[in-house]
Amino acid sequence: MQKNEVKKSNDNFFMNIVRNQMFIPLLALAILALFNLIADPGFIKISIKENNMGNPVLSGFLITVLDSGSELAILAIGMTLVTAASGGQDISVGAAVAIAGSVLLRILRGAGTGNFGAMLLVAFLVSCIVAMLFGAFNGVLVAYFKIQPMIATLILYTAGRSIAAWINNNELPVISDPFLGYFGGFIPGIPIPTPFFIAIICVVVIFLVLKFTNLGLYTQTVGINENSARLNGLNPKMIKVISFVVLGLCVAVVGLIKVSRISTINYSVIAKDIEMDAILAVALGGNALGGGKFNMAASIFGAYVIQFLTQTLYKFKVSADALPAYKAVVVIVLVVISAPAVKEWMGNMTKKFKVKEVA
Amino acid sequence: MLRKKVAMLLAVAMVAATVVGCGGGESKTDAPADDAAKTEEPAAEDAEADADAEAPAADGELIKVGIINNDPNESGYRTANVEDLKAMFTEENGYDAQFQYSLKNDEQITYAKQMITDGIDYLLLSAADTAGWDPVLQDAQAAGTKVILFDRTIDASEDLYEASIVSDMPAEGARAVEWLAGQGLDEYNIIHIQGVMGSAAQVGRTGALDEKVAAEDNWTLVSQQTAEWNAEKAQQIVQSVIDSGEKFNVIYAENDDMAKGAVAALDAANITHGVGKDVIIMGFDCNKWALKELLNQNWNYDGQCNPFQAEYIDDVIKQLENGEEIAEKTIILEEKGFDATEITQEDIDQYGIGEE
């Protein structure tokens, strides 16, 4: 009798782990780490080097992942909210990043001489406003005109990069001020890549917002059942628009990092296909792509796991052209695992297994 | 529901991939979006050069030309190309020109038909796509309109056009590789960053390097990957090589943007680059800012892809007007490669495209 009970609690323990939303991204990370470890045990090594400006910086495979995965993590925050509230995804974030970056450069270019830091702040605030307006545009299409999110955002997906080019008269200004480079590189004296810091700030802010406001609860309520949310006095339309506006803010932050990385912009390729990775991060985090409940931490973690995957593929010299194919495999596995039919089948299997054991 | 959505997501991704793929494939202009700026100086120079030459229609009758080009916003290369044509085909130079721009082949065909109906003397064409031009060109022939292709070739019989003025992409690659071989390094450990796979610029610029690496024992490709003309991807690719600890001493990037991304990765890892430094940096396109890097000896080589084609077209038209035969249908644009140790500010002013 007692033995049985112990077993039961053991079962529960395992089931809890497996059911935990962090399980899938953690498993994926473990598999990737194992691959890397077999191929090159040195991948885990982190060393301090000097960069060309003479500042000490951390360097190594893992630092690269943290560095270049940060944009994705920031976008995953917004994408998670949009997914939860609207039950669909925004595929225009890459194009929106181009717009935000273009606005930023346009203002910096017109700044002339003066306090560069102050101008950068102004430019960043304006690009935030522009990106949030475009987010609101998407949100209104989805919430008020009831257009499927993917279709609604297809508009900006198609037009966004042209708009970005138009904002700067098709010119590609190169801003050589070293201060701009801090946001995509290193701040002198701090050996940790700045994008990672920015990502941490964003993560902290969103967790505070989720903890101290009802945004998270309301978003989930709207995502689970819009009608009952409305009957309970929420305004589902507003919640959806807000989720898109938050994503817009994330886009502006990413725009700053991207522009800072190479101190210029290339409208047709900046942040290309980043929307696919952001959506994948949300899916990898175990969030239902059909809306409803969400787990922010899992999405953000998922984003870094995806960057880990990308960087691993680069390391194995997989052609960048073939990367989407590998990611597609991940998508397929995820979708199959979370499909209701498979879940039911797995449930049955475990039940049968248990019955056998008892017998 | 979930599966439907993901299926849709994949479908959208695929559509996007195709669209982008075609764009890159057609794009002869190596740089999908460099600076789209105005290269007024070189264009103006061309115009002056032409003013010195005799005007083809001294008797006051203008030659009617219809010019169909790709969208000037496509890239800095294209903008420079369009400005150059505009400066050449003016009334002062004896031309009555109409311009139409589109990145879509069917729109271009519609424009062409319209122009032929308008009774133009010459149709100057930079086609968006290689296919579908036979009927239009046959119409042109029937109407007595002479066709001159510039910048891009098409799949049509040679009888249907008078001349084709194009860049020789394989030669651009060969010139760069020859320059690299001339540097006399003991070992060539190359990171090769490619453009969008299948585009004319990528195929041409990759070919020569691949051959050389296969032929020489001391030439090795440390990494050969496509960054799709994208500076950030180039940065990540180079970063991954640095992280893996492999040794390299050459970065061969197929356009300036990607070379810039690669250099950003080197800067972060304290690897010196440029003339007399650890790593040789090679780019293509001759953007002004890139040539500036050469002048400052931060980069070593930049290969040109010549957008200044108006003078060549003008020559062909003059020959035809004088009743001369065009000796070679395919006219190859003269192009250069710049070495950081030899480049001057004048070169930047004359050959650079886009903004500084």
XYZ file of C-alpha atoms in Angstrom:
715
model
C 0.000 0.000 0.000
C 2.649 2.416 1.054
C 4.803 1.418 -1.863
C 2.026 2.305 -4.238
C 1.687 5.741 -2.759
C 5.359 6.462 -3.169
C 5.111 5.417 -6.771
C 2.139 7.646 -7.311
C 3.896 10.692 -5.988
C 6.864 9.790 -8.180
C 4.549 9.635 -11.169
C 3.114 12.982 -10.273
C 6.554 14.414 -9.945
C 7.506 13.272 -13.429
C 4.190 14.314 -14.899
C 4.622 17.736 -13.353
C 7.990 18.140 -14.968
C 6.741 16.976 -18.332
C 3.648 19.109 -18.105
C 5.627 22.195 -17.101
C 5.785 24.679 -19.948
C 9.489 25.070 -19.506
C 9.981 21.377 -20.237
C 10.063 21.566 -24.029
C 12.448 24.535 -24.343
C 14.681 23.026 -21.644
C 14.695 19.685 -23.424
C 15.541 21.408 -26.706
C 18.346 23.313 -25.020
C 19.709 20.127 -23.463
C 19.724 18.347 -26.832
C 21.464 21.278 -28.500
C 24.021 21.549 -25.722
C 24.709 17.827 -26.048
C 25.309 18.174 -29.797
C 27.690 21.030 -29.197
C 29.462 19.202 -26.422
C 30.099 16.184 -28.622
C 31.299 18.268 -31.551
C 33.432 20.706 -29.608
C 33.586 20.626 -25.814
C 35.197 24.072 -25.907
C 31.932 25.731 -26.838
C 31.176 26.407 -23.207
C 34.371 28.378 -22.732
C 34.028 32.092 -22.094
C 37.098 34.284 -22.181
C 37.834 37.938 -21.676
C 39.427 39.648 -24.638
C 40.089 43.187 -25.664
C 38.158 44.591 -28.568
C 39.627 46.986 -31.110
C 38.726 49.957 -28.973
C 40.794 48.522 -26.142
C 37.868 47.608 -23.901
C 37.766 44.266 -22.163
C 34.846 42.213 -23.477
C 33.560 38.728 -22.823
C 33.724 36.461 -25.802
C 32.714 32.923 -26.624
C 29.919 30.912 -28.150
C 27.492 31.370 -25.252
C 28.074 35.114 -25.127
C 27.324 35.316 -28.851
C 24.036 33.520 -28.249
C 23.092 35.908 -25.440
C 24.140 38.861 -27.569
C 22.388 38.086 -30.831
C 19.417 36.354 -29.212
C 18.442 39.471 -27.305
C 16.468 41.092 -30.124
C 14.516 37.894 -30.471
C 13.815 37.744 -26.741
C 12.491 41.306 -26.750
C 10.232 40.592 -29.707
C 9.039 37.382 -28.066
C 7.611 39.466 -25.210
C 5.319 41.406 -27.527
C 4.566 38.418 -29.701
C 3.453 36.375 -26.688
C 0.931 39.042 -25.695
C -0.375 39.387 -29.249
C -0.686 35.630 -29.587
C -2.503 35.293 -26.276
C -4.931 38.155 -26.860
C -5.731 37.792 -30.545
C -5.116 34.104 -31.132
C -2.931 35.002 -34.084
C 0.523 36.268 -34.879
C 1.987 39.473 -36.184
C 4.118 38.724 -39.241
C 5.050 42.345 -39.882
C 7.593 42.809 -37.080
C 10.603 42.554 -39.389
C 9.216 45.269 -41.644
C 8.261 47.324 -38.603
C 11.826 47.075 -37.291
C 12.960 48.513 -40.636
C 10.542 51.423 -40.193
C 11.629 52.097 -36.608
C 15.304 51.979 -37.594
C 14.687 54.252 -40.548
C 12.915 56.851 -38.392
C 15.773 56.731 -35.901
C 18.399 57.359 -38.567
C 16.357 60.046 -40.285
C 16.238 62.109 -37.110
C 19.874 61.504 -36.199
C 20.913 62.566 -39.670
C 18.995 65.813 -39.436
C 20.449 66.463 -36.002
C 23.619 68.111 -37.219
C 26.032 69.095 -34.497
C 24.961 69.232 -30.918
C 24.501 66.842 -28.068
C 24.414 63.476 -29.794
C 23.117 61.653 -26.723
C 20.124 63.959 -26.384
C 19.361 63.684 -30.084
C 19.549 59.922 -29.874
C 17.058 59.967 -27.009
C 14.671 62.127 -29.027
C 15.142 59.960 -32.092
C 14.500 56.816 -30.080
C 11.340 58.253 -28.502
C 10.000 59.285 -31.902
C 10.754 55.856 -33.343
C 8.911 54.324 -30.353
C 5.862 56.448 -31.108
C 5.954 55.595 -34.810
C 6.351 51.881 -34.128
C 3.517 51.967 -31.584
C 1.285 53.738 -34.108
C 1.973 51.037 -36.662
C 1.265 48.484 -33.936
C -2.016 50.230 -33.191
C -2.841 50.149 -36.904
C -2.398 46.369 -36.911
C -4.327 46.122 -33.654
C -7.284 48.115 -34.949
C -7.475 45.974 -38.075
C -7.541 42.868 -35.916
C -9.779 44.067 -33.078
C -12.272 46.363 -34.779
C -12.350 45.030 -38.334
C -12.082 41.410 -37.184
C -9.428 40.564 -39.759
C -7.339 37.476 -39.041
C -4.095 38.743 -37.459
C -1.869 37.070 -40.003
C -3.799 38.639 -42.876
C -4.067 42.035 -41.217
C -0.336 42.193 -40.587
C 0.379 40.929 -44.102
C -0.353 44.502 -45.209
C 2.532 45.951 -43.234
C 4.658 42.908 -44.000
C 4.364 43.764 -47.680
C 4.531 47.539 -47.470
C 6.707 48.122 -44.423
C 10.131 47.938 -46.027
C 9.099 50.316 -48.787
C 7.781 52.734 -46.185
C 11.091 52.458 -44.357
C 13.000 53.251 -47.551
C 10.688 56.156 -48.284
C 11.226 57.704 -44.842
C 14.907 58.183 -45.640
C 14.421 59.037 -49.342
C 15.979 55.694 -50.143
C 19.276 56.860 -48.824
C 21.327 54.770 -46.473
C 22.877 57.130 -43.962
C 25.902 55.848 -42.107
C 26.074 57.337 -38.607
C 29.627 56.984 -37.420
C 29.253 58.380 -33.888
C 30.687 55.728 -31.541
C 27.958 56.435 -28.983
C 25.347 54.899 -31.287
C 27.457 51.756 -31.423
C 27.152 51.193 -27.673
C 23.623 49.832 -27.940
C 24.500 47.022 -30.304
C 27.981 46.429 -28.983
C 29.669 47.164 -25.687
C 29.666 50.130 -23.358
C 33.302 50.926 -22.587
C 34.344 49.238 -19.357
C 31.440 46.793 -19.268
C 32.391 43.430 -20.725
C 28.815 42.194 -21.209
C 27.113 42.917 -24.557
C 24.664 45.808 -24.254
C 21.806 44.107 -26.149
C 21.665 41.537 -23.345
C 21.325 44.342 -20.794
C 18.552 45.933 -22.824
C 16.792 42.581 -23.036
C 17.038 42.193 -19.247
C 15.543 45.656 -18.734
C 12.663 44.788 -21.059
C 12.088 41.475 -19.291
C 12.097 43.112 -15.850
C 9.669 45.805 -17.005
C 7.227 43.309 -18.484
C 7.352 41.116 -15.373
C 6.652 44.111 -13.156
C 3.763 45.085 -15.415
C 2.364 41.558 -15.346
C 2.758 41.377 -11.567
C 1.322 44.742 -10.614
C -1.347 45.226 -13.262
C -4.113 43.057 -14.592
C -2.748 43.111 -18.124
C -1.755 39.450 -18.033
C -5.048 38.271 -16.577
C -7.129 40.389 -18.940
C -5.112 39.290 -21.955
C -5.620 35.631 -21.098
C -9.314 36.166 -20.431
C -9.809 37.806 -23.810
C -7.790 35.094 -25.511
C -9.729 32.268 -23.890
C -13.196 33.617 -24.475
C -13.781 37.042 -25.892
C -17.523 37.060 -25.242
C -17.361 36.104 -21.622
C -14.583 38.658 -21.152
C -16.890 41.310 -22.567
C -19.765 40.158 -20.378
C -17.450 40.491 -17.397
C -16.884 44.132 -18.157
C -13.601 43.954 -20.070
C -13.085 45.669 -23.377
C -11.598 42.912 -25.539
C -10.959 45.239 -28.462
C -8.894 47.579 -26.362
C -6.914 44.695 -24.851
C -6.064 43.405 -28.322
C -4.972 46.834 -29.525
C -2.848 47.250 -26.402
C -1.089 43.957 -27.069
C -0.160 45.134 -30.572
C 1.009 48.499 -29.220
C 3.254 46.733 -26.689
C 4.688 44.710 -29.545
C 5.270 48.000 -31.365
C 7.312 49.236 -28.419
C 9.380 46.041 -28.470
C 9.917 46.588 -32.198
C 11.290 50.083 -31.594
C 13.779 48.770 -29.037
C 14.905 46.074 -31.462
C 15.193 48.719 -34.190
C 17.622 50.665 -32.018
C 19.778 47.596 -31.378
C 19.798 46.535 -35.021
C 20.726 49.990 -36.294
C 23.367 50.314 -33.620
C 25.001 47.016 -34.552
C 26.203 48.201 -37.940
C 25.497 51.958 -37.583
C 23.457 51.952 -40.763
C 20.396 50.248 -42.188
C 19.565 48.117 -45.166
C 15.819 48.321 -45.663
C 15.378 45.137 -47.613
C 17.294 42.818 -45.299
C 17.317 44.313 -41.786
C 15.654 41.934 -39.315
C 14.619 39.727 -42.209
C 12.484 36.730 -41.225
C 12.775 37.704 -37.570
C 8.986 37.364 -37.233
C 9.257 33.668 -37.968
C 11.817 33.224 -35.196
C 9.714 35.287 -32.787
C 6.623 33.185 -33.481
C 8.711 30.061 -33.150
C 9.944 31.305 -29.768
C 6.362 31.642 -28.588
C 5.534 28.157 -29.858
C 8.673 26.647 -28.375
C 7.686 28.186 -25.056
C 4.690 25.884 -25.137
C 2.178 28.699 -25.567
C -1.000 27.923 -27.464
C -0.751 29.660 -30.830
C -4.527 29.843 -30.804
C -4.538 32.288 -27.922
C -5.421 32.125 -24.253
C -3.021 31.187 -21.498
C 0.567 32.192 -21.871
C 3.866 31.873 -20.071
C 6.125 34.857 -20.688
C 9.259 33.326 -19.185
C 8.942 30.271 -21.416
C 8.689 32.445 -24.538
C 11.756 34.472 -23.646
C 13.683 31.338 -22.823
C 12.460 29.877 -26.106
C 13.901 32.853 -27.968
C 17.372 32.202 -26.621
C 17.054 28.510 -27.404
C 16.259 29.399 -31.014
C 19.291 31.644 -31.221
C 21.279 28.769 -29.746
C 19.981 26.614 -32.580
C 20.819 29.253 -35.220
C 24.302 29.743 -33.842
C 24.858 25.991 -33.638
C 23.875 25.623 -37.268
C 26.298 28.399 -38.233
C 28.948 26.604 -36.242
C 28.353 23.376 -38.118
C 28.701 25.431 -41.329
C 25.146 24.782 -42.375
C 24.439 27.162 -45.213
C 22.367 30.118 -44.042
C 20.029 29.291 -46.889
C 19.183 25.963 -45.311
C 18.550 27.337 -41.820
C 14.791 27.772 -42.333
C 14.532 24.091 -43.264
C 16.036 23.053 -39.925
C 13.771 25.423 -38.074
C 10.833 23.985 -39.985
C 11.727 20.564 -38.569
C 11.527 22.053 -35.075
C 8.137 23.582 -35.884
C 6.818 20.267 -37.155
C 7.977 18.420 -34.042
C 6.422 21.064 -31.790
C 3.138 21.086 -33.619
C 2.901 17.329 -33.633
C 3.655 17.126 -29.908
C 1.002 19.690 -29.047
C -1.660 18.390 -31.456
C -4.787 17.184 -29.597
C -4.769 13.806 -31.349
C -1.216 13.091 -30.254
C -1.892 14.308 -26.721
C -4.881 11.995 -26.446
C -2.859 9.089 -27.778
C -0.075 9.766 -25.309
C -2.607 10.020 -22.500
C -4.023 6.654 -23.462
C -0.597 5.138 -23.607
C 0.320 6.289 -20.125
C -2.999 5.040 -18.804
C -2.474 1.631 -20.367
C 1.021 1.576 -18.987
C -0.293 2.318 -15.521
C -3.019 -0.294 -15.754
C -0.463 -2.898 -16.740
C 1.731 -1.989 -13.822
C -1.100 -2.257 -11.359
C -2.027 -5.625 -12.803
C -7.080 25.031 -35.290
C -3.469 25.119 -34.244
C -2.337 23.052 -37.134
C -4.275 25.211 -39.540
C -2.560 28.269 -38.215
C 0.885 26.806 -38.419
C 0.203 25.489 -41.886
C -0.755 28.999 -42.830
C 2.303 30.395 -41.178
C 4.465 28.054 -43.191
C 2.575 28.910 -46.356
C 3.127 32.591 -45.756
C 6.783 31.935 -45.049
C 7.065 30.029 -48.280
C 5.420 32.776 -50.284
C 7.748 35.241 -48.660
C 10.716 33.038 -49.462
C 9.692 32.780 -53.110
C 9.145 36.485 -53.455
C 12.454 37.247 -51.873
C 14.130 34.472 -53.820
C 12.947 35.814 -57.161
C 13.956 39.287 -56.193
C 17.436 38.172 -55.387
C 17.681 35.955 -58.400
C 16.756 38.679 -60.811
C 18.678 41.264 -59.021
C 21.775 41.827 -61.008
C 22.656 44.598 -58.728
C 24.583 42.845 -56.104
C 23.315 45.183 -53.432
C 19.614 45.006 -52.823
C 19.665 48.111 -50.824
C 22.777 50.010 -50.519
C 22.577 53.668 -50.318
C 20.070 54.816 -52.713
C 21.600 58.089 -53.358
C 22.301 60.409 -56.121
C 25.538 60.092 -57.960
C 25.282 63.402 -59.615
C 28.921 64.090 -60.187
C 29.709 61.121 -62.411
C 26.449 61.510 -64.250
C 27.125 65.164 -64.839
C 30.566 64.308 -66.109
C 29.109 61.941 -68.612
C 26.773 64.607 -69.817
C 29.655 67.002 -70.271
C 31.656 64.410 -72.094
C 28.787 63.949 -74.435
C 28.255 67.643 -75.015
C 31.795 67.739 -76.365
C 30.992 65.022 -78.815
C 28.821 65.965 -81.737
C 25.154 65.821 -81.042
C 23.614 62.976 -82.998
C 20.747 65.064 -84.250
C 22.442 68.282 -85.224
C 19.712 69.010 -87.732
C 17.324 69.652 -84.872
C 15.375 66.446 -85.108
C 15.358 64.620 -81.804
C 15.866 60.884 -81.568
C 12.921 59.366 -79.749
C 13.994 56.848 -77.129
C 11.894 54.902 -74.678
C 13.755 53.753 -71.580
C 12.406 50.971 -69.415
C 14.330 50.415 -66.246
C 13.906 48.800 -62.856
C 12.712 50.864 -59.942
C 15.401 53.390 -58.975
C 14.601 52.670 -55.327
C 15.758 49.088 -55.665
C 19.339 49.883 -54.694
C 22.068 52.483 -54.703
C 23.390 50.824 -57.822
C 20.072 51.288 -59.573
C 19.712 54.887 -58.446
C 23.118 55.683 -59.880
C 22.158 53.885 -63.088
C 18.906 55.847 -63.470
C 20.570 59.197 -62.748
C 23.238 58.439 -65.315
C 20.638 57.671 -68.004
C 18.615 60.754 -67.150
C 21.659 62.973 -67.500
C 22.501 61.513 -70.895
C 19.183 61.314 -72.667
C 18.235 64.980 -72.659
C 17.120 67.361 -75.393
C 20.507 69.077 -75.298
C 22.033 65.788 -76.318
C 19.546 65.325 -79.111
C 17.135 62.930 -77.461
C 13.447 62.951 -76.778
C 13.282 60.395 -73.984
C 10.491 58.856 -72.000
C 11.220 56.853 -68.869
C 9.242 54.088 -67.220
C 10.199 52.145 -64.121
C 8.947 48.881 -62.765
C 10.270 45.844 -60.978
C 7.536 43.737 -62.573
C 8.037 42.140 -65.915
C 4.402 42.347 -67.053
C 4.228 46.060 -66.287
C 7.447 46.593 -68.179
C 5.994 44.714 -71.162
C 2.900 46.939 -71.104
C 5.088 50.057 -71.074
C 7.155 48.670 -73.931
C 4.085 48.024 -76.074
C 2.832 51.506 -75.412
C 6.161 53.048 -76.349
C 6.346 51.057 -79.564
C 2.867 52.273 -80.478
C 4.033 55.821 -79.759
C 6.604 55.355 -82.503
C 9.881 55.577 -80.629
C 13.107 55.021 -82.566
C 14.948 53.121 -79.847
C 13.769 50.987 -76.993
C 16.312 50.789 -74.165
C 15.495 47.943 -71.871
C 16.668 46.656 -68.517
C 14.273 43.770 -68.072
C 13.000 42.682 -64.675
C 12.851 39.087 -65.814
C 14.619 37.219 -68.556
C 11.509 35.525 -69.941
C 8.502 36.682 -71.929
C 10.023 39.328 -74.179
C 9.943 37.625 -77.594
C 6.508 38.861 -78.750
C 7.234 42.442 -77.686
C 10.562 42.497 -79.441
C 8.967 41.043 -82.572
C 6.404 43.863 -82.437
C 9.260 46.320 -82.102
C 11.009 44.855 -85.107
C 7.839 45.054 -87.159
C 7.375 48.686 -86.142
C 10.987 49.526 -86.994
C 11.968 50.201 -83.396
C 15.517 49.212 -82.561
C 16.066 47.534 -79.229
C 19.128 47.931 -77.034
C 19.411 45.914 -73.846
C 21.380 47.326 -70.972
C 22.340 46.004 -67.574
C 20.455 42.729 -67.912
C 20.162 40.111 -70.605
C 16.988 38.332 -71.662
C 16.157 34.965 -73.141
C 15.447 36.016 -76.692
C 16.978 35.480 -80.091
C 19.927 37.763 -80.795
C 18.267 38.921 -84.029
C 15.634 40.735 -82.009
C 18.000 43.296 -80.500
C 20.877 45.438 -81.688
C 23.138 45.249 -78.692
C 23.321 44.105 -75.094
C 25.416 46.111 -72.649
C 26.141 44.145 -69.492
C 28.486 43.677 -66.586
C 30.601 40.575 -66.631
C 30.055 39.161 -63.151
C 32.461 36.216 -63.536
C 35.101 38.722 -64.606
C 34.415 40.752 -61.449
C 35.085 37.620 -59.412
C 38.138 36.709 -61.464
C 39.583 40.210 -61.067
C 39.145 40.040 -57.293
C 40.668 36.567 -57.033
C 43.592 37.598 -59.220
C 44.192 40.582 -56.961
C 44.062 38.312 -53.919
C 46.512 35.861 -55.478
C 48.822 38.808 -56.122
C 49.067 39.494 -52.400
C 51.477 36.584 -52.088
C 50.326 35.176 -48.759
C 51.805 31.864 -47.643
C 48.389 30.545 -46.806
C 44.956 31.700 -47.820
C 42.365 30.833 -45.173
C 39.251 32.454 -46.486
C 35.851 33.203 -45.019
C 33.639 33.478 -48.066
C 30.358 35.314 -47.494
C 27.983 34.893 -50.402
C 25.023 36.885 -51.655
C 21.545 35.511 -52.276
C 22.168 32.120 -53.843
C 21.495 31.976 -57.563
C 21.640 35.696 -58.261
C 23.919 36.646 -61.147
C 26.238 38.571 -58.859
C 26.584 35.673 -56.433
C 27.193 33.065 -59.143
C 29.741 35.234 -60.923
C 31.644 36.313 -57.856
C 31.683 32.828 -56.307
C 32.811 30.985 -59.453
C 36.334 32.340 -59.699
C 37.057 31.852 -56.016
C 35.776 28.260 -56.002
C 38.024 27.408 -58.960
C 41.069 28.942 -57.352
C 40.485 27.163 -54.051
C 40.122 23.843 -55.865
C 43.292 24.458 -57.866
C 45.671 25.663 -55.160
C 46.837 23.657 -52.162
C 47.415 26.632 -49.904
C 43.956 28.137 -50.509
C 41.284 26.912 -48.090
C 37.735 28.009 -47.426
C 37.368 28.187 -43.663
C 33.716 28.918 -44.140
C 31.523 29.461 -47.181
C 28.025 30.601 -46.376
C 25.400 32.916 -47.736
C 24.477 35.952 -45.694
C 21.942 36.983 -48.363
C 23.463 40.459 -48.776
C 22.727 40.970 -45.078
C 25.309 42.697 -42.881
C 23.969 41.207 -39.653
C 24.053 37.648 -40.944
C 27.582 38.218 -42.149
C 28.476 39.437 -38.672
C 27.011 36.292 -37.103
C 28.772 33.990 -39.541
C 32.153 35.581 -38.902
C 31.438 35.610 -35.169
C 30.759 31.878 -35.239
C 34.108 31.251 -36.959
C 35.877 33.406 -34.373
C 34.131 31.510 -31.556
C 35.207 28.196 -33.009
C 38.823 29.376 -32.853
C 39.648 28.596 -36.475
C 42.343 30.670 -38.136
C 41.584 32.871 -41.127
C 43.291 35.722 -42.889
C 40.935 36.724 -45.706
C 37.295 37.798 -45.749
C 35.829 37.664 -49.236
C 32.389 39.279 -49.018
C 30.307 39.546 -52.177
C 29.079 43.029 -51.366
C 30.038 45.999 -49.227
C 27.261 45.560 -46.662
C 28.361 42.056 -45.772
C 31.998 43.137 -45.584
C 30.910 45.814 -43.120
C 29.109 43.233 -40.985
C 32.152 40.974 -41.033
C 34.390 43.841 -39.942
C 32.046 44.586 -37.023
C 32.631 41.020 -35.771
C 36.398 41.407 -36.155
C 36.372 44.712 -34.271
C 34.577 43.096 -31.345
C 37.197 40.352 -31.158
C 40.280 42.542 -31.475
C 41.336 41.096 -34.812
C 43.089 43.684 -36.928
C 42.109 44.166 -40.538
C 43.184 46.199 -43.526
C 46.459 47.019 -45.201
C 49.354 45.226 -43.510
C 47.098 43.820 -40.773
C 45.965 40.314 -39.843
C 42.919 39.947 -42.061
C 42.368 41.082 -45.650
C 38.902 42.547 -46.258
C 37.346 42.358 -49.727
C 34.017 43.805 -50.808
C 32.121 44.655 -53.997
C 29.972 47.492 -55.378
C 32.112 50.539 -54.624
C 29.785 52.366 -52.305
C 31.344 55.679 -51.356
C 31.517 54.761 -47.681
C 33.217 51.486 -48.566
C 35.801 53.221 -50.740
C 36.404 55.549 -47.809
C 37.266 52.480 -45.716
C 39.765 51.576 -48.426
C 41.238 55.061 -48.358
C 41.654 54.746 -44.594
C 43.263 51.350 -45.207
C 40.724 49.514 -43.044
C 39.725 47.401 -46.022
C 41.936 46.100 -48.790
C 39.926 45.668 -51.982
C 36.614 46.703 -53.509
C 35.348 45.472 -56.878
C 33.201 47.683 -59.072
C 29.867 46.842 -60.640
C 29.502 49.620 -63.174
C 26.166 51.454 -63.196
C 27.315 54.165 -65.593
C 26.038 52.725 -68.848
C 24.534 55.712 -70.648
C 27.706 56.553 -72.539
C 27.888 53.025 -73.918
C 24.277 53.191 -75.055
C 24.868 56.588 -76.617
C 27.809 55.202 -78.587
C 25.714 52.344 -79.914
C 22.919 54.690 -80.991
C 25.383 56.980 -82.763
C 26.888 54.053 -84.631
C 23.466 52.861 -85.690
C 22.433 56.363 -86.747
C 25.544 56.589 -88.917
C 24.602 53.297 -90.498
C 27.520 51.416 -88.976
C 27.402 47.786 -88.018
C 27.676 46.840 -84.367
C 30.640 44.483 -84.314
C 29.796 42.622 -81.102
C 26.248 42.278 -79.897
C 27.327 41.799 -76.326
C 29.220 44.786 -75.038
C 30.959 44.271 -71.709
C 31.114 47.225 -69.369
C 34.537 48.293 -68.291
C 34.934 47.687 -64.591
C 37.646 48.161 -62.059
C 38.877 46.767 -58.806
C 40.281 49.149 -56.249
C 43.280 48.447 -54.072
C 43.511 50.267 -50.765
C 47.146 51.131 -51.344
C 46.397 52.901 -54.614
C 42.954 54.445 -54.235
C 42.615 58.236 -54.249
C 39.881 60.677 -53.265
C 39.297 61.311 -56.998
C 38.490 57.625 -57.479
C 35.898 57.857 -54.718
C 34.308 60.923 -56.281
C 34.255 59.385 -59.724
C 33.391 55.755 -59.111
C 31.710 55.669 -55.718
C 27.953 55.276 -55.542
C 25.619 56.478 -52.834
C 26.388 58.630 -49.854
C 29.617 58.987 -48.001
